[in-house]
PDB file of C-alpha atoms in Angstrom:
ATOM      1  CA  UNK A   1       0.000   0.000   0.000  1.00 92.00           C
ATOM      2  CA  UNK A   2       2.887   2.270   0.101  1.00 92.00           C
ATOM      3  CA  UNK A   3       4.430   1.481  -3.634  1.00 92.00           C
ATOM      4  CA  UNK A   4       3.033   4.640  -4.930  1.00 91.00           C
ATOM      5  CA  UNK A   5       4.369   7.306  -1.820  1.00 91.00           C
ATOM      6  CA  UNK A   6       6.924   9.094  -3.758  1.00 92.00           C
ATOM      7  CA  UNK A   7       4.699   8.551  -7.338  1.00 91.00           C
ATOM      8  CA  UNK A   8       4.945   5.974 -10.413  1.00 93.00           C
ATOM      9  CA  UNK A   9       8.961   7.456 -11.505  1.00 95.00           C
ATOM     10  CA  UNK A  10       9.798   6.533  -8.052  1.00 95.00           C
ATOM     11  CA  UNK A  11       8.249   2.584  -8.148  1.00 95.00           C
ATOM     12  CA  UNK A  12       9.807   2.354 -11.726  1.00 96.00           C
ATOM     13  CA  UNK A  13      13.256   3.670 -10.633  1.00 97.00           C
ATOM     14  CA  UNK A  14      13.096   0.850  -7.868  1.00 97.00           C
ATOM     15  CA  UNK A  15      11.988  -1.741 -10.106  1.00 97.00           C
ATOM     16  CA  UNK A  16      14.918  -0.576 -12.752  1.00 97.00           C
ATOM     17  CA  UNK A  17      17.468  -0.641  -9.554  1.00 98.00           C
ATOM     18  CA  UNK A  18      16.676  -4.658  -8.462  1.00 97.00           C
ATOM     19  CA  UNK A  19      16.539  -5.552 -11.817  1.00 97.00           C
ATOM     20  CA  UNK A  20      19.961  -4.375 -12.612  1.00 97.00           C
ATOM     21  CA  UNK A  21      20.970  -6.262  -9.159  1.00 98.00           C
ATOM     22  CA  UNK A  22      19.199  -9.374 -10.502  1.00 97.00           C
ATOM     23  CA  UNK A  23      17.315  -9.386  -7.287  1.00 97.00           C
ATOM     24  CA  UNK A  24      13.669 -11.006  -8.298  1.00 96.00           C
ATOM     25  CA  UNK A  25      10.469  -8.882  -7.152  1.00 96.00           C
ATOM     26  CA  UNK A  26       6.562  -9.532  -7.743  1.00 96.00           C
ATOM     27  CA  UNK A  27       3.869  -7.325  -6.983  1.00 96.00           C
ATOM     28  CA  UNK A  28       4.798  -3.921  -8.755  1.00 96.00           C
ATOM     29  CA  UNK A  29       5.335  -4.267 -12.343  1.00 96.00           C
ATOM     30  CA  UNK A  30       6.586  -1.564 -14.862  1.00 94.00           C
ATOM     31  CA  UNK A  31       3.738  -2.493 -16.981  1.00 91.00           C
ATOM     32  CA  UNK A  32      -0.039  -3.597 -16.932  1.00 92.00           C
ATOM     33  CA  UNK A  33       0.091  -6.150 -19.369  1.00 92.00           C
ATOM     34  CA  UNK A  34       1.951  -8.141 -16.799  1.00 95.00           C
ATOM     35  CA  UNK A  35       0.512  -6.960 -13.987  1.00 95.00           C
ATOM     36  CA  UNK A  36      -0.971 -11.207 -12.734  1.00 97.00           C
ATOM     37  CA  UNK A  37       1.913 -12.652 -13.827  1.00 96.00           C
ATOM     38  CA  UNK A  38       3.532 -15.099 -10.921  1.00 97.00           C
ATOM     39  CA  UNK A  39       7.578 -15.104 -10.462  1.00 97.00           C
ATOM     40  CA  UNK A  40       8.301 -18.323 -11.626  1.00 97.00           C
ATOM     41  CA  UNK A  41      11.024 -20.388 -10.300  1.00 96.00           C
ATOM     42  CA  UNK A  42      12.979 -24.137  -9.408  1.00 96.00           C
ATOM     43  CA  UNK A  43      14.689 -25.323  -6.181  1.00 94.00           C
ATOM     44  CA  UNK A  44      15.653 -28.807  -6.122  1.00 93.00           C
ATOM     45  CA  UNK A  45      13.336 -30.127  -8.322  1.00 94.00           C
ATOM     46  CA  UNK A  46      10.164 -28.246  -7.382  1.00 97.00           C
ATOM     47  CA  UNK A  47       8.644 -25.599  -9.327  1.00 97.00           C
ATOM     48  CA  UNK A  48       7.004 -22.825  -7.520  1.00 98.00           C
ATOM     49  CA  UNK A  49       5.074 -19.722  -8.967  1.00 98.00           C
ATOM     50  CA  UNK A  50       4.634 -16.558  -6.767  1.00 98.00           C
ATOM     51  CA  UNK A  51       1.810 -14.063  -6.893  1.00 98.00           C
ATOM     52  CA  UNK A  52       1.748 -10.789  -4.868  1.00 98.00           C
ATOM     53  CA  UNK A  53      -1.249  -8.188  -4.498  1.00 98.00           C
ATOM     54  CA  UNK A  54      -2.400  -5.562  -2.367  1.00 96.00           C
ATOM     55  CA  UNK A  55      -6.286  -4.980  -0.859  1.00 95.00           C
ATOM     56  CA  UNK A  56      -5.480  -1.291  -0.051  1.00 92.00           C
ATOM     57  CA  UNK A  57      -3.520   1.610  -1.584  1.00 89.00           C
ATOM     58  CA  UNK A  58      -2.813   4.869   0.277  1.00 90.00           C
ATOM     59  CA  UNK A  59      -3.546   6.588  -3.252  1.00 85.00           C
ATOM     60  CA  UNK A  60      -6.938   6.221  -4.971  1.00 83.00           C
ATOM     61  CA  UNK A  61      -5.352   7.369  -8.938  1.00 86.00           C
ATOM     62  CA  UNK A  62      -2.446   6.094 -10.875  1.00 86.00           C
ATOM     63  CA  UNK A  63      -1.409   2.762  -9.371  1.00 92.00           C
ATOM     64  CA  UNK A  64      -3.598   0.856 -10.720  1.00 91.00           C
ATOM     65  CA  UNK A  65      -1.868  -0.707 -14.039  1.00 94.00           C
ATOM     66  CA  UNK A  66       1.515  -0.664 -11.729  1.00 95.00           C
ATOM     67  CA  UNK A  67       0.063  -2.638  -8.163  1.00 95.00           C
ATOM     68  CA  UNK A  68      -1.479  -6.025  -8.315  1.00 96.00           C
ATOM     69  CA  UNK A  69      -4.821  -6.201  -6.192  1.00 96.00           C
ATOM     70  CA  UNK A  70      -7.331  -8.783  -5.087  1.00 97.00           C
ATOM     71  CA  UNK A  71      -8.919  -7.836  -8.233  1.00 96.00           C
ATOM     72  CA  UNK A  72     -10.426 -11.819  -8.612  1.00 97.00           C
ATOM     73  CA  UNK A  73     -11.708 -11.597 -12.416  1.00 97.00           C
ATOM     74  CA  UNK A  74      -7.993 -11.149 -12.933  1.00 97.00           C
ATOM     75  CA  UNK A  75      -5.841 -12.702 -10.243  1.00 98.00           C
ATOM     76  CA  UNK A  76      -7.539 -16.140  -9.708  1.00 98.00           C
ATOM     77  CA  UNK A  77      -7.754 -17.218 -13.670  1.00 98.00           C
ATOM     78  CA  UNK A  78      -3.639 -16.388 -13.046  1.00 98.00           C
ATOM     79  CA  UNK A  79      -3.782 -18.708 -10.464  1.00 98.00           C
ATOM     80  CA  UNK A  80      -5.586 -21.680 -12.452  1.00 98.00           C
ATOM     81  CA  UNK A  81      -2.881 -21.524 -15.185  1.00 98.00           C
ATOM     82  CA  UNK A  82      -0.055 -21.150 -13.015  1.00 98.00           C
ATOM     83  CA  UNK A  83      -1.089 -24.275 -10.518  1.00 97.00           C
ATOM     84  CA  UNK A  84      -1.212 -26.458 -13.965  1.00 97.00           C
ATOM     85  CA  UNK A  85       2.237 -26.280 -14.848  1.00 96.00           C
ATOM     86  CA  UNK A  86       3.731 -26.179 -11.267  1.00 97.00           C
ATOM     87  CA  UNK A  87       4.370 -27.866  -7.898  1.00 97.00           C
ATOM     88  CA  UNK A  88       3.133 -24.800  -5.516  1.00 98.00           C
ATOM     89  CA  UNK A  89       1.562 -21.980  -6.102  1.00 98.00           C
ATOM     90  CA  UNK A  90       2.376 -18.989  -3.180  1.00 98.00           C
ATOM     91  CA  UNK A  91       0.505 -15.735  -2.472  1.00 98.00           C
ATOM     92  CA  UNK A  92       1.691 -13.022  -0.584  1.00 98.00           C
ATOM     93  CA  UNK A  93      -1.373 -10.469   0.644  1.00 98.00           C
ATOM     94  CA  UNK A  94      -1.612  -7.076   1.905  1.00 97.00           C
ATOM     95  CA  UNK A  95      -4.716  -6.758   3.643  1.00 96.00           C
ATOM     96  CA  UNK A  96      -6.298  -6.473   6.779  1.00 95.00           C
ATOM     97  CA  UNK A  97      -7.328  -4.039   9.680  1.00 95.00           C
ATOM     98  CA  UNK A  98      -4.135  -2.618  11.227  1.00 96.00           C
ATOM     99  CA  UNK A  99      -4.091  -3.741  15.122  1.00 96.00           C
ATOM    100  CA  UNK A 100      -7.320  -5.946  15.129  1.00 95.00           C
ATOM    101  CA  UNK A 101      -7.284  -9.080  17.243  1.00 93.00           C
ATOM    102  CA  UNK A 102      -8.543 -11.381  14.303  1.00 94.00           C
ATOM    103  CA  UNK A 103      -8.033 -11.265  10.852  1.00 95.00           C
ATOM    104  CA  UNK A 104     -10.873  -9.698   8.638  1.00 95.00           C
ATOM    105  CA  UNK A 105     -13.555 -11.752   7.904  1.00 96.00           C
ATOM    106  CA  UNK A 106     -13.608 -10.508   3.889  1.00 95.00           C
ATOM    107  CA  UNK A 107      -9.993 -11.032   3.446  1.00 96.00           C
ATOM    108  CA  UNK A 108     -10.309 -14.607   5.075  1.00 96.00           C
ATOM    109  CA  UNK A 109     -13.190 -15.506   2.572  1.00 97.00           C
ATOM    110  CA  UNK A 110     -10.659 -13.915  -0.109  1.00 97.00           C
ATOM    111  CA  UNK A 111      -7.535 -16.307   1.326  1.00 98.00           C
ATOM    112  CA  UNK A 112      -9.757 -19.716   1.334  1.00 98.00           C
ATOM    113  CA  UNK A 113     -10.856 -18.900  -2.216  1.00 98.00           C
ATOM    114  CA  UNK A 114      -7.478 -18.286  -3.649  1.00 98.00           C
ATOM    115  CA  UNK A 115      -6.667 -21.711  -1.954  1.00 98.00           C
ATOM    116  CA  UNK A 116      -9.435 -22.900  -3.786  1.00 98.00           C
ATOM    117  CA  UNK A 117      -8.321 -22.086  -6.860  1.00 98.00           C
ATOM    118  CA  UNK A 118      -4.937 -23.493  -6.149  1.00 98.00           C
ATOM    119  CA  UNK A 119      -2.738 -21.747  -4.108  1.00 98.00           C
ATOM    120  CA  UNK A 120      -0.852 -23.955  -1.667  1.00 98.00           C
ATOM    121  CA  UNK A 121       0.952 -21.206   1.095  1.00 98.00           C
ATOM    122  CA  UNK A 122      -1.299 -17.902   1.625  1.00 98.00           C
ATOM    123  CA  UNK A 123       1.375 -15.367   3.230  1.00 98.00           C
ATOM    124  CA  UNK A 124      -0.783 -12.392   5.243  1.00 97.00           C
ATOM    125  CA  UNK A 125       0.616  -8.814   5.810  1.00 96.00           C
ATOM    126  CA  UNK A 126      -0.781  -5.431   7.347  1.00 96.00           C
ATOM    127  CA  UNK A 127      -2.413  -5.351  10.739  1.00 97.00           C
ATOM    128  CA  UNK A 128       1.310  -5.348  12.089  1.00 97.00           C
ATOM    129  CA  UNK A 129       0.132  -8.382  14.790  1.00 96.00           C
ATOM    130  CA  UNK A 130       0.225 -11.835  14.581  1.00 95.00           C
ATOM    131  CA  UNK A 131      -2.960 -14.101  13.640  1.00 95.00           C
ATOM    132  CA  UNK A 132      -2.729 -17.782  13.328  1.00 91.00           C
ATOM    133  CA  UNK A 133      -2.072 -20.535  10.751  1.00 94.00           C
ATOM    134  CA  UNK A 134      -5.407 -22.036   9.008  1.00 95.00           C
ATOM    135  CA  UNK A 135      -5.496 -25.225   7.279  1.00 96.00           C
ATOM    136  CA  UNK A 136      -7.634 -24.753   4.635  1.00 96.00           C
ATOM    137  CA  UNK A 137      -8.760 -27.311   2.025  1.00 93.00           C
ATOM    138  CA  UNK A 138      -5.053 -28.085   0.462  1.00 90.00           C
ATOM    139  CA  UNK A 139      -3.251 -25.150   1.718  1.00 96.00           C
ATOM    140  CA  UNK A 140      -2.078 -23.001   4.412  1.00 98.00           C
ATOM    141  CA  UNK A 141      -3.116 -19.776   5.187  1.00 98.00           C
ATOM    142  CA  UNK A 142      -0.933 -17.502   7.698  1.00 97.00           C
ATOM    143  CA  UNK A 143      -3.639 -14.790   8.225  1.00 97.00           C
ATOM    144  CA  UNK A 144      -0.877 -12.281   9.274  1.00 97.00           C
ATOM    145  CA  UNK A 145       3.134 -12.751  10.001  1.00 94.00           C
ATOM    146  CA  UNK A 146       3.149  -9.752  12.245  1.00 95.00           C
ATOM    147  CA  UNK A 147       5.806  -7.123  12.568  1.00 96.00           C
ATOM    148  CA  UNK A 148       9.440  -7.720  11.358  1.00 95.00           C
ATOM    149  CA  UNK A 149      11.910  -4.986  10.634  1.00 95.00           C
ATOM    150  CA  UNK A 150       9.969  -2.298  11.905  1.00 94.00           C
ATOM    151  CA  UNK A 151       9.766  -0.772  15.774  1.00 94.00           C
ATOM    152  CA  UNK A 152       6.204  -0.389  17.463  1.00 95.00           C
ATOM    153  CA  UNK A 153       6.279  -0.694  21.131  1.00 93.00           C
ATOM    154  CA  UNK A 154       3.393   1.256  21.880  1.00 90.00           C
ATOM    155  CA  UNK A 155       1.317  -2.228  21.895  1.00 93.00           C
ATOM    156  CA  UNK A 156       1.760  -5.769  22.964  1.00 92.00           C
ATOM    157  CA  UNK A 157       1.631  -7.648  19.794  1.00 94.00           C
ATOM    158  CA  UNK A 158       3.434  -4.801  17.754  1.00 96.00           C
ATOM    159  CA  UNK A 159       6.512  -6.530  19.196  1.00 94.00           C
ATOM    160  CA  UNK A 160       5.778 -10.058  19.199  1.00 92.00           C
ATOM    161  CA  UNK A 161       5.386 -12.148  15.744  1.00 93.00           C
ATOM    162  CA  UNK A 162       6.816 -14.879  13.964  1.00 92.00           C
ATOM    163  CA  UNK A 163       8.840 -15.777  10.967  1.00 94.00           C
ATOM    164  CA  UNK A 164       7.864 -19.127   8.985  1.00 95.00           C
ATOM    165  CA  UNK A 165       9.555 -22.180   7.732  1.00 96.00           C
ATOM    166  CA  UNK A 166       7.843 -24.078   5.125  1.00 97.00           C
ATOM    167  CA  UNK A 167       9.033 -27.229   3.832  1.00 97.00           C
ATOM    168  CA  UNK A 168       7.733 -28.897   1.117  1.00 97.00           C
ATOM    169  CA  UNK A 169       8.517 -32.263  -0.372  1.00 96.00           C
ATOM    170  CA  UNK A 170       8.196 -34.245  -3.560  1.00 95.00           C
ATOM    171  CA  UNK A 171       8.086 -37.825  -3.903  1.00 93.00           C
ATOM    172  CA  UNK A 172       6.931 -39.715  -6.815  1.00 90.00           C
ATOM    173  CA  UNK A 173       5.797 -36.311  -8.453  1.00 85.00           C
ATOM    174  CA  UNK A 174       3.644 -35.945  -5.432  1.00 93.00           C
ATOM    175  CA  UNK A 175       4.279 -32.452  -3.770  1.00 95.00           C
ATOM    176  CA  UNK A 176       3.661 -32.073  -0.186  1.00 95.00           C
ATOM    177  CA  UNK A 177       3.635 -29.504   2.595  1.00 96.00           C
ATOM    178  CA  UNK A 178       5.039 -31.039   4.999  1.00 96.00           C
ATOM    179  CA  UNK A 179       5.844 -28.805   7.740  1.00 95.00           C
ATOM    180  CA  UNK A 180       4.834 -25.283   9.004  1.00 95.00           C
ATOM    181  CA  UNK A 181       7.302 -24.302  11.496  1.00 93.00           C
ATOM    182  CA  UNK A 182       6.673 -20.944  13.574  1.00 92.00           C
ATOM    183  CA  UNK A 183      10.278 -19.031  14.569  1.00 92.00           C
ATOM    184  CA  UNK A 184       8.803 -16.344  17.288  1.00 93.00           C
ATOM    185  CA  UNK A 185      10.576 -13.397  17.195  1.00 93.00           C
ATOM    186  CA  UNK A 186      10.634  -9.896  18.217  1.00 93.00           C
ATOM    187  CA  UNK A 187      10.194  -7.169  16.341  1.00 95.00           C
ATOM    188  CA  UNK A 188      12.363  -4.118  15.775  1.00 94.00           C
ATOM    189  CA  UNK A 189      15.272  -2.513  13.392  1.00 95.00           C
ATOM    190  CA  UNK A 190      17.154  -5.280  14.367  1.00 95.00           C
ATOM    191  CA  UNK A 191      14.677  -8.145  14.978  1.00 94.00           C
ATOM    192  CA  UNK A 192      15.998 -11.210  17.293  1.00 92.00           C
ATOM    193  CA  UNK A 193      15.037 -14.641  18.425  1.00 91.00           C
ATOM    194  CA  UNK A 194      12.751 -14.575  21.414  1.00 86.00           C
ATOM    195  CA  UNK A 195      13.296 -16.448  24.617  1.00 77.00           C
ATOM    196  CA  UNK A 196      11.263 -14.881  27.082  1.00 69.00           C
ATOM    197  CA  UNK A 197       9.695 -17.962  28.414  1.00 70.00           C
ATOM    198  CA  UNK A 198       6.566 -15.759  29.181  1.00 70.00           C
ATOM    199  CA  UNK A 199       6.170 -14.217  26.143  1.00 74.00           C
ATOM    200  CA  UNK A 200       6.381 -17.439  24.314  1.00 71.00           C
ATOM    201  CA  UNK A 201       3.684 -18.932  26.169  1.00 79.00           C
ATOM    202  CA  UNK A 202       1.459 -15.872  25.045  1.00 76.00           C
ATOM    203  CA  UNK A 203       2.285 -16.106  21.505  1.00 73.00           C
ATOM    204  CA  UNK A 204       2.360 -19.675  21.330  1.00 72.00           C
ATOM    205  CA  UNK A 205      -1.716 -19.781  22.233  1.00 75.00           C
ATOM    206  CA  UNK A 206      -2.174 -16.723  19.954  1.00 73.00           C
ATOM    207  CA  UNK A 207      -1.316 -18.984  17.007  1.00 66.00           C
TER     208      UNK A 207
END
């Protein structure tokens, strides 16, 4: 939601700069005709496409054919064609209310659909606090990974999250999630590995 702050030259400057640093990004694109199309890559064997969108912008003009959204009619026909020529399909979503205790019920309708349409690992971003891990159908959804690199301690959970470790497996041309592991952390500039027994306990019955 914050691609557009310093206006389209500034997103398109960005995009120009990873590019020439070969570092692979999804989400913003310097042009609408490929706005749905998933990063598309292979690690050891298993072939994974990636989809990113956003269900708010700061800006309500101008972003439109540079931002992937929840847009449906457009993503989730993406998603079909992608999950029939790969192993896992992965969407990252922006969306939420910032601060709520539980994850919007929309964007949770949105999530289990996009699962239904193929995506394996949801990956939730925005309220800034932790939610927990659905299994939905033949995916995962993590409604919201919390903070990371960035410093709230006005509230409880502003502090507290987790980062994720999927694996995933394939045997016989079967693919299979076979673990979601949750790494609780706290949040900051420079996040760390938490092991406050107490605050463990609270985030552990969070999730």
């Amino acid at each position: 939601n914050h691609a557009f702050d310093y206006g389209k030259r500034a997103l398109l400057e960005t995009l120009d700069h990873l590019d020439d640093e070969n570092i692979a990004h999804i989400g913003s694109v310097k042009s609408a005709q490929t706005l749905y199309e998933p990063l598309m890559f292979e690690k050891n064997g298993i072939r994974f496409a990636f989809f990113a969108v956003t269900d708010l912008m700061n800006f309500k003009h101008g972003w439109h054919d540079f931002v992937a959204t929840t847009d449906t009619s457009k993503l989730f026909p993406a998603i079909r064609e992608a999950a029939a020529s790969v192993d896992v399909v992965i969407l990252s979503v922006h969306g939420g209310d910032e601060y709520s205790d539980r994850p919007a019920k929309r964007l949770t309708i949105f999530e289990e659909q996009a699962v239904m349409q193929g995506v394996t690992i949801v990956l939730g971003h925005h309220p800034h606090v932790p939610y927990g891990i659905e299994h939905f159908g033949g995916g995962y959804i993590l409604h919201s990974l919390g903070n990371f690199v960035f410093y709230q301690p006005q509230l409880f959970w502003t502090q507290l999250s987790f980062a994720a470790r999927i694996t995933v497996e394939k045997n016989a041309g079967t693919t299979t999630v076979t673990s979601v592991e949750c790494i609780p952390i706290q949040a900051g500039y420079q996040p760390s590995l938490l092991s406050d027994s107490s605050e463990l306990s609270q985030l552990k019955a969070r999730l």
